[in-house]
Amino acid sequence: MVQSEAVLVSHDTSKCIVCDVRSRSLFPNCDELELEKLAVHVEDLNFRTDVPLYTEGDAVNGVLKLRRGMVKIVRTAVCGRTRIVRVLGPGDVIGLEAIDLASYGSTAIALTEVSVCRISLKVIQQLAKSSSGVRMPILHQMQRALREADDWLVDLNFGSARQRVCNLVLKMRRFTNPDFTVLLSRNDMGSMLDLKHETVSREISHLVHEGAIERLNKTGRLYRILDLRLLKCYKDPRQSTS
Amino acid sequence: MVQSEAVLVSHDTSKCIVCDVRSRSLFPNCDELELEKLAVHVEDLNFRTDVPLYTEGDAVNGVLKLRRGMVKIVRTAVCGRTRIVRVLGPGDVIGLEAIDLASYGSTAIALTEVSVCRISLKVIQQLAKSSSGVRMPILHQMQRALREADDWLVDLNFGSARQRVCNLVLKMRRFTNPDFTVLLSRNDMGSMLDLKHETVSREISHLVHEGAIERLNKTGRLYRILDLRLLKCYKDPRQSTS
DNA sequence: CGAGCGCTTGACCGGCGTCAACACCCGTGG
DNA sequence: CCACGGGTGTTGACGCCGGTCAAGCGCTCG
């Protein structure tokens, strides 16, 4: 019940040196000495499932580097309904859209157990100085986020319910093993695709019956991909003449 | 017919110094001497309506700073249908999502007569060196673009057709005079909202009949806003019980 | 004046939202 | 051990929003 219990902080600065997630993507050019200096401004944080990492309106004091787990970024429209605008995984940087702003405009919620590093703005500035122009890692991360946002719009919010669900199934493939897909709750999927959870469920069932995917566990989260062509080339039922 | 006629290039480097659009947003800290050096790598370009500024697959050699007119960013989904993912106006930077990449993943098309400055990557790198961390103007522009992308998703691609059209009408208000709204063609609006042009037309007509907006010209592009409350608090017809 | 384009409006119908019922999983308490 | 209750996923019936097709109008340009 006490939410602060969900956050465990550790200050083991030596971790930055061995953590290849961070060094590879954000500190590619730093040697060990530089990393040690930066690590003072880096905190390790852990969150349990369904706990917010930050909430709309919270003060911004850095970015979060996601090391383990998945996070959803949620925004509420004027009408009060909420919408998932992004889902982030290991290696992604959380909170880029609020960098150089005072407060967050969205809420980040842990979809699983999550481990992140909070990287203070001081470190970001340090990074900017030590790197050259467009090679700047933080710039690269933002460019990636921007392209991801466009993908999200084009692939997941366009066309029929069937097309959207197909594209989501494709997007959620484990890239370590592309034969498998891990989905979210039907409600979350609906919030990503602007569909109701019943519609999502129906479309998934349809894909199973067609033989495109196969359910692997009872909770309906893990599936094996059987027919990639079916998922990719799905006709829009709204415009197919067959 | 000869498309290259649509592009007029001038190399008047002295313009950078007097162009407040550029200096304000991208070179806030540069003095005149620095500006002169940078201006060598800045080209002035002009495009006619409906002419692409760049096309998906084109090589990236800088970003475009939009000085005059409006530009739509278009992407084609796997199924072949195209979608407008962004509309940019004066002051916006075009092509940020392709910075540090080899080629564009989208197409930019002039919605009106357009004037831009092409700013080479050299200048961007120069900018990064002379500024400090999160204050970096290009970073600020990217952060703005990212937040805009999220707004786009939440406001324009969520809920009923009526809500979407209302939010688009609100988004397209002239901020110099918020009583007026300038819309695009019904097809372009449909491509932004994931609606057919007939549906867009119907919803606009509905808003006119309700007295929320008033048509001011015959082509159906310019409207006066009569009742802001009606536009903002529109009930979703799919969930209203009245 | 006719051709072409964009906007509007109507008729029809199909996909998706809504409501409902039910199955299943899991934690709690008897 | 089973009973119970809440949360999530699935499936069906039905109604309505929005896509589709079509016709007609006004504007622009040759």
XYZ file of C-alpha atoms (C1' of nucleotides) in Angstrom:
544
model
C 0.000 0.000 0.000
C 2.873 2.339 0.765
C 3.931 3.326 -2.723
C 7.414 4.421 -1.754
C 8.124 0.806 -0.979
C 7.983 0.174 -4.663
C 11.073 2.296 -5.244
C 14.411 0.923 -4.230
C 17.362 3.233 -4.624
C 20.987 2.229 -4.708
C 24.025 4.387 -5.259
C 26.549 1.842 -6.408
C 28.440 4.098 -8.766
C 30.751 1.386 -9.977
C 27.841 -0.160 -11.811
C 27.995 2.385 -14.618
C 31.277 0.958 -15.750
C 30.015 -2.584 -16.120
C 26.532 -1.664 -17.304
C 26.791 -2.087 -21.058
C 23.224 -0.895 -21.577
C 24.227 2.577 -20.508
C 27.727 2.754 -21.874
C 26.787 1.473 -25.283
C 23.959 3.888 -25.947
C 24.607 7.031 -23.948
C 28.300 7.051 -23.133
C 29.899 5.446 -26.152
C 33.039 7.569 -26.052
C 33.682 7.854 -22.342
C 36.590 6.071 -20.746
C 36.421 4.583 -17.260
C 37.618 7.707 -15.534
C 34.951 9.868 -17.114
C 32.284 7.292 -16.388
C 33.225 7.310 -12.722
C 32.791 11.060 -12.532
C 29.425 10.924 -14.269
C 28.178 8.071 -12.153
C 27.855 10.288 -9.122
C 24.859 11.878 -10.781
C 23.247 8.606 -11.755
C 20.741 6.845 -9.493
C 19.446 3.315 -9.764
C 15.686 3.002 -9.307
C 13.326 0.047 -9.295
C 9.562 0.037 -9.727
C 6.911 -2.619 -9.358
C 4.246 -3.347 -11.927
C 1.582 -0.641 -12.306
C 3.563 1.925 -10.303
C 4.068 5.322 -11.986
C 7.673 6.370 -12.628
C 6.437 9.936 -12.876
C 3.072 11.628 -13.218
C 1.823 14.457 -15.385
C 2.827 17.702 -13.713
C 5.800 16.266 -11.812
C 8.978 18.315 -11.847
C 11.570 17.180 -14.380
C 15.053 16.609 -13.033
C 16.620 14.366 -15.630
C 15.891 11.501 -17.956
C 15.443 7.819 -17.213
C 17.422 5.142 -18.973
C 15.390 1.938 -19.045
C 17.510 -1.110 -18.243
C 14.953 -3.826 -17.533
C 11.210 -4.198 -18.096
C 8.639 -2.220 -20.063
C 7.021 1.177 -19.511
C 3.919 2.792 -21.001
C 3.655 6.536 -21.562
C 0.083 7.714 -20.972
C -1.664 10.987 -21.714
C -5.191 12.046 -20.886
C -7.191 13.887 -23.516
C -9.308 16.907 -22.682
C -12.391 14.681 -22.549
C -10.822 12.684 -19.734
C -10.128 9.452 -21.558
C -6.549 8.255 -21.377
C -4.400 7.058 -24.194
C -1.093 5.167 -24.447
C 1.197 7.182 -26.731
C 4.291 5.028 -26.454
C 5.614 1.775 -25.029
C 9.308 1.639 -24.168
C 11.631 -1.279 -23.601
C 15.198 -1.936 -22.444
C 17.645 0.557 -23.922
C 15.078 3.301 -24.468
C 15.324 6.682 -22.803
C 12.218 7.868 -20.937
C 11.221 11.498 -20.609
C 12.901 13.001 -23.663
C 9.751 14.939 -24.583
C 10.048 16.846 -21.306
C 13.765 17.602 -21.434
C 14.386 21.352 -21.051
C 10.881 21.745 -19.597
C 9.846 22.283 -16.004
C 7.251 19.515 -15.685
C 6.125 16.348 -17.415
C 3.169 16.459 -19.792
C 2.558 12.733 -19.575
C 2.619 9.871 -17.112
C 4.993 6.887 -17.230
C 3.741 3.628 -15.710
C 5.622 0.368 -15.268
C 4.085 -2.477 -17.264
C 6.384 -5.008 -15.588
C 9.036 -4.925 -12.900
C 11.274 -2.101 -14.059
C 14.850 -1.010 -13.441
C 15.977 2.418 -14.600
C 18.832 4.841 -14.102
C 17.918 8.416 -13.425
C 20.438 10.583 -15.229
C 20.542 14.167 -14.063
C 20.619 17.140 -16.393
C 24.217 17.765 -15.357
C 25.236 14.529 -16.989
C 23.311 15.401 -20.139
C 25.175 18.673 -20.394
C 28.445 16.875 -19.847
C 27.555 14.491 -22.633
C 26.816 17.368 -24.971
C 30.199 18.939 -24.399
C 32.233 15.801 -24.824
C 30.588 14.751 -28.085
C 30.411 16.415 -31.450
C 27.170 17.673 -32.983
C 24.892 15.151 -34.581
C 26.865 12.281 -33.080
C 25.520 13.320 -29.722
C 23.903 10.241 -28.199
C 20.995 12.104 -26.663
C 20.234 13.621 -30.064
C 20.289 10.179 -31.583
C 17.856 8.917 -28.950
C 15.480 11.783 -29.624
C 15.600 11.211 -33.347
C 14.787 7.572 -32.739
C 11.882 8.528 -30.487
C 10.543 10.905 -33.114
C 10.644 8.260 -35.788
C 9.044 5.768 -33.437
C 6.234 8.234 -32.794
C 5.596 8.492 -36.524
C 5.662 4.721 -36.892
C 3.170 4.465 -34.077
C 0.793 6.810 -35.874
C 1.105 5.185 -39.284
C 1.149 1.535 -38.264
C -1.109 1.399 -35.219
C -3.628 4.180 -35.784
C -4.608 3.730 -39.372
C -7.083 1.515 -41.094
C -9.304 -1.245 -39.785
C -9.195 -2.908 -36.386
C -7.729 -6.014 -37.970
C -4.854 -4.131 -39.555
C -4.079 -2.361 -36.308
C -4.013 -5.553 -34.270
C -1.851 -7.265 -36.910
C 0.635 -4.411 -36.852
C 0.716 -4.436 -33.072
C 1.365 -8.182 -33.019
C 4.239 -7.568 -35.428
C 5.588 -4.655 -33.413
C 5.609 -6.592 -30.161
C 7.726 -9.453 -31.507
C 10.700 -10.345 -29.351
C 13.605 -9.285 -31.482
C 15.726 -11.877 -29.740
C 13.326 -14.457 -31.138
C 10.976 -13.034 -33.769
C 8.802 -16.152 -33.796
C 7.226 -15.069 -30.537
C 5.126 -12.080 -29.542
C 4.316 -10.801 -26.064
C 1.115 -8.786 -25.886
C -0.301 -6.565 -23.165
C -3.690 -6.626 -21.513
C -6.591 -6.181 -23.927
C -7.378 -2.874 -22.281
C -3.876 -1.529 -22.810
C -3.854 -2.773 -26.389
C -7.128 -1.002 -26.939
C -5.724 2.182 -25.469
C -2.808 1.970 -27.889
C -4.942 1.250 -30.956
C -8.036 3.315 -30.102
C -10.171 0.180 -29.966
C -12.331 -1.371 -27.272
C -10.965 -4.438 -25.504
C -13.750 -6.601 -26.907
C -12.751 -5.694 -30.444
C -9.103 -6.445 -29.712
C -10.049 -9.809 -28.248
C -12.198 -10.651 -31.256
C -9.468 -9.781 -33.734
C -6.917 -11.862 -31.835
C -9.295 -14.808 -31.788
C -9.802 -14.341 -35.506
C -6.036 -14.462 -36.113
C -5.797 -17.643 -34.051
C -8.621 -19.298 -35.994
C -7.038 -18.269 -39.283
C -3.794 -19.918 -38.211
C -1.737 -16.747 -38.232
C -0.748 -17.028 -34.569
C -0.968 -19.646 -31.835
C -1.681 -19.022 -28.175
C 1.040 -20.349 -25.890
C -0.238 -19.563 -22.394
C -3.589 -19.303 -20.703
C -3.507 -15.598 -19.916
C -3.472 -14.683 -23.597
C -0.232 -12.728 -23.538
C 2.262 -15.017 -25.272
C 1.799 -16.153 -28.870
C 3.833 -17.928 -31.504
C 3.749 -16.478 -35.010
C 2.762 -19.115 -37.537
C 2.112 -17.192 -40.754
C 3.959 -13.916 -41.146
C 2.462 -13.285 -44.561
C -1.058 -13.321 -43.155
C -0.115 -10.732 -40.557
C 1.678 -8.460 -42.971
C -0.625 -8.480 -45.957
C -3.931 -8.418 -44.205
C -6.613 -6.939 -46.398
C -8.562 -4.060 -44.983
C -12.038 -5.552 -44.549
C -13.396 -2.064 -45.145
C -12.050 -1.940 -48.674
C -11.676 -5.548 -49.737
C -14.106 -6.602 -52.437
C -13.766 -10.339 -51.927
C 5.952 20.895 -65.869
C 9.664 21.144 -65.203
C 9.722 20.634 -61.454
C 13.126 22.179 -60.961
C 11.562 25.476 -61.917
C 9.720 25.333 -58.645
C 12.952 25.659 -56.725
C 14.729 28.973 -56.684
C 18.059 29.106 -54.933
C 19.797 32.216 -53.734
C 23.036 32.521 -51.855
C 22.683 35.895 -50.272
C 24.580 35.121 -47.116
C 23.916 38.483 -45.584
C 20.284 37.499 -45.122
C 21.018 35.328 -42.114
C 21.901 38.369 -40.102
C 18.624 40.142 -40.708
C 16.434 37.029 -40.713
C 15.016 37.010 -37.224
C 13.190 33.748 -37.824
C 16.484 31.948 -37.999
C 18.488 33.861 -35.480
C 15.814 33.757 -32.846
C 15.238 30.039 -32.850
C 18.416 28.375 -34.040
C 21.210 30.860 -33.465
C 20.176 32.704 -30.335
C 23.695 33.183 -29.023
C 25.644 33.906 -32.199
C 27.018 37.334 -32.881
C 27.190 38.802 -36.367
C 30.632 37.484 -37.127
C 29.674 33.926 -36.296
C 26.481 34.226 -38.265
C 28.416 35.311 -41.327
C 30.637 32.264 -41.130
C 27.659 29.946 -40.722
C 25.703 31.577 -43.517
C 28.017 30.111 -46.136
C 26.430 26.744 -45.431
C 22.860 28.024 -45.548
C 20.816 28.020 -48.763
C 17.561 29.782 -49.461
C 14.998 27.623 -51.257
C 11.492 28.298 -52.522
C 8.818 25.767 -53.451
C 5.445 26.079 -55.133
C 2.272 24.517 -53.792
C 2.135 20.698 -54.011
C 5.837 20.377 -54.798
C 7.799 17.943 -52.594
C 10.659 19.428 -50.575
C 12.079 15.946 -50.292
C 10.828 12.447 -50.958
C 11.077 9.214 -48.996
C 14.456 7.704 -49.743
C 16.183 10.970 -50.648
C 19.623 11.508 -49.208
C 19.713 13.682 -46.097
C 22.146 16.579 -46.177
C 20.797 18.898 -43.518
C 17.598 20.218 -42.026
C 15.155 22.785 -43.388
C 14.106 25.811 -41.420
C 10.612 26.862 -42.516
C 10.328 30.628 -42.924
C 7.096 31.059 -44.870
C 4.143 28.812 -45.722
C 3.019 25.388 -44.557
C 4.361 21.896 -45.183
C 2.829 18.452 -44.681
C 4.902 15.414 -43.742
C 3.529 12.290 -45.396
C 4.265 8.620 -44.882
C 2.950 5.632 -46.762
C 1.903 2.581 -44.783
C 2.808 -0.928 -45.898
C -0.629 -1.330 -47.445
C 0.053 1.587 -49.758
C -2.269 4.174 -48.265
C -0.650 7.450 -47.314
C -1.023 9.385 -44.126
C -0.170 12.910 -42.964
C 1.860 12.591 -39.763
C 2.597 16.259 -39.199
C 1.845 19.750 -40.506
C 4.518 22.382 -40.002
C 4.367 26.171 -40.080
C 6.735 29.142 -39.964
C 9.490 28.669 -37.396
C 9.369 24.880 -37.431
C 12.344 22.758 -38.422
C 11.704 20.119 -41.072
C 13.534 16.814 -41.249
C 14.557 16.362 -37.623
C 13.430 12.756 -37.611
C 16.019 11.985 -40.291
C 18.951 13.822 -38.742
C 21.950 11.497 -38.358
C 20.384 9.123 -40.869
C 21.334 8.542 -44.493
C 17.908 8.949 -46.090
C 14.461 10.326 -45.337
C 11.714 7.991 -44.166
C 8.951 10.373 -45.113
C 7.986 12.889 -47.770
C 7.566 16.641 -47.218
C 5.139 18.462 -49.516
C 4.407 22.178 -49.710
C 0.806 23.002 -48.808
C 1.297 26.622 -49.881
C 4.079 28.680 -51.396
C 7.006 27.880 -49.141
C 10.328 29.493 -48.276
C 12.912 27.502 -46.351
C 16.586 27.633 -45.465
C 18.548 24.465 -45.932
C 21.025 24.241 -43.066
C 23.851 21.794 -43.630
C 25.024 19.305 -41.046
C 28.194 21.313 -40.632
C 26.189 24.160 -39.191
C 24.368 21.828 -36.847
C 27.656 20.540 -35.511
C 28.864 24.101 -35.101
C 25.718 24.886 -33.170
C 26.256 21.941 -30.863
C 29.770 23.032 -29.978
C 28.905 26.640 -29.266
C 25.975 25.902 -27.014
C 25.734 24.018 -23.773
C 23.790 20.803 -23.300
C 20.061 21.030 -22.981
C 20.102 24.656 -24.078
C 21.080 23.458 -27.533
C 18.509 24.927 -29.908
C 18.294 21.877 -32.119
C 17.573 19.757 -29.049
C 14.819 22.153 -28.084
C 13.294 21.892 -31.549
C 13.344 18.099 -31.386
C 11.732 18.096 -27.985
C 9.016 20.364 -29.338
C 8.491 18.075 -32.324
C 8.220 15.055 -30.033
C 5.603 16.721 -27.889
C 3.721 17.853 -30.982
C 3.700 14.273 -32.219
C 2.133 13.127 -28.969
C -0.455 15.918 -29.141
C -1.267 14.854 -32.667
C -1.944 11.312 -31.520
C -4.024 12.228 -28.495
C -6.063 15.086 -29.955
C -6.552 14.126 -33.588
C -6.571 10.345 -33.570
C -8.789 9.512 -30.686
C -12.523 9.258 -30.322
C -15.339 9.956 -32.729
C -15.144 11.745 -36.053
C -16.806 14.777 -34.499
C -14.262 15.069 -31.726
C -11.404 14.756 -34.193
C -12.744 17.434 -36.493
C -13.415 19.737 -33.532
C -9.870 19.313 -32.264
C -8.474 19.932 -35.733
C -10.514 23.118 -36.074
C -9.093 24.219 -32.729
C -5.548 23.270 -33.669
C -5.654 25.185 -36.947
C -6.654 28.478 -35.338
C -4.501 31.434 -36.355
C -2.650 32.239 -33.197
C -2.357 35.810 -34.392
C -6.156 35.909 -34.354
C -7.717 32.932 -32.573
C -11.210 33.762 -33.789
C -10.362 32.410 -37.223
C -9.401 28.982 -38.469
C -7.804 28.031 -41.777
C -8.486 24.459 -42.819
C -6.953 22.289 -45.518
C -8.616 20.349 -48.287
C -11.092 17.766 -47.074
C -8.821 15.040 -48.388
C -5.827 16.289 -46.427
C -7.932 16.682 -43.316
C -9.118 13.123 -43.754
C -5.544 11.935 -44.131
C -4.658 13.660 -40.868
C -7.645 12.330 -38.922
C -7.986 8.893 -40.513
C -11.403 9.792 -41.901
C -12.847 9.914 -45.415
C -13.363 13.329 -46.953
C -17.144 12.856 -47.002
C -17.153 12.327 -43.263
C -15.004 15.398 -42.691
C -17.348 17.455 -44.865
C -20.389 16.183 -42.988
C -18.931 17.001 -39.593
C -17.947 20.500 -40.716
C -21.438 21.081 -42.054
C -22.811 19.855 -38.760
C -20.662 22.348 -36.834
C -21.876 25.138 -39.101
C -25.530 24.199 -38.583
C -24.999 24.004 -34.831
C -23.587 27.523 -34.872
C -20.141 26.545 -33.634
C -18.353 27.961 -36.676
C -19.240 30.150 -39.649
C -17.955 29.761 -43.176
C -16.226 32.865 -44.483
C -15.270 31.967 -48.045
C -16.672 29.798 -50.774
C -13.873 27.259 -50.955
C -14.579 26.091 -47.414
C -11.129 26.797 -46.007
C -11.645 29.872 -43.829
C -14.019 29.853 -40.860
C -14.846 32.120 -37.962
C -15.194 30.487 -34.554
C -18.521 31.388 -32.969
C -18.825 29.073 -29.975
C -15.597 27.842 -28.469
C -17.386 25.883 -25.788
C -19.209 23.791 -28.365
C -15.915 22.885 -30.043
C -14.103 22.050 -26.839
C -16.690 20.118 -24.899
C -18.191 18.121 -27.701
C -19.733 14.912 -26.437
C -18.628 11.755 -28.078
C -21.756 10.631 -29.944
C -20.605 7.092 -29.386
C -20.829 7.351 -25.619
C -23.273 10.148 -24.939
C -26.492 8.994 -23.335
C -28.523 12.115 -24.067
C -19.031 27.165 -72.687
C -17.415 22.663 -71.326
C -14.043 19.919 -68.565
C -12.119 19.050 -64.314
C -11.626 19.410 -59.559
C -13.155 19.957 -54.873
C -17.129 20.294 -51.666
C -21.640 18.791 -50.240
C -25.453 15.776 -49.439
C -28.184 11.476 -49.652
C -28.904 6.223 -49.391
C -27.223 2.090 -47.937
C -24.665 -1.214 -45.181
C -20.830 -3.145 -42.722
C -17.506 -2.790 -38.967
C -17.088 -1.583 -34.441
C -19.002 0.037 -29.938
C -22.173 -1.297 -26.376
C -24.229 -4.318 -23.233
C -24.475 -8.683 -21.454
C -23.292 -13.342 -20.032
C -19.901 -16.618 -19.107
C -15.245 -18.983 -18.401
C -11.018 -18.868 -16.226
C -7.293 -17.499 -12.994
C -5.876 -16.245 -8.510
C -5.829 -14.679 -3.681
C -8.415 -14.716 0.570
C -10.760 -16.757 4.190
C -13.592 -20.267 5.860
C -9.724 -28.849 1.238
C -13.480 -25.902 -1.026
C -16.326 -21.401 -1.283
C -16.221 -16.995 -2.714
C -15.176 -12.653 -5.182
C -12.664 -9.630 -8.243
C -10.114 -9.113 -12.410
C -9.299 -10.416 -17.126
C -10.412 -12.689 -21.529
C -13.940 -14.494 -24.705
C -18.147 -14.645 -27.249
C -22.878 -13.291 -28.741
C -26.764 -9.878 -30.001
C -27.882 -5.550 -31.456
C -27.551 -0.626 -32.805
C -25.220 3.162 -34.708
C -21.235 5.710 -36.626
C -18.719 6.131 -40.527
C -17.223 4.022 -45.148
C -18.865 3.455 -49.832
C -21.094 4.739 -53.907
C -23.469 8.077 -56.303
C -25.362 12.469 -57.849
C -25.268 17.361 -57.930
C -23.282 21.912 -57.190
C -19.886 25.802 -57.587
C -15.441 27.453 -58.903
C -11.395 27.786 -62.071
C -9.185 27.452 -66.251
C -8.616 26.548 -70.970
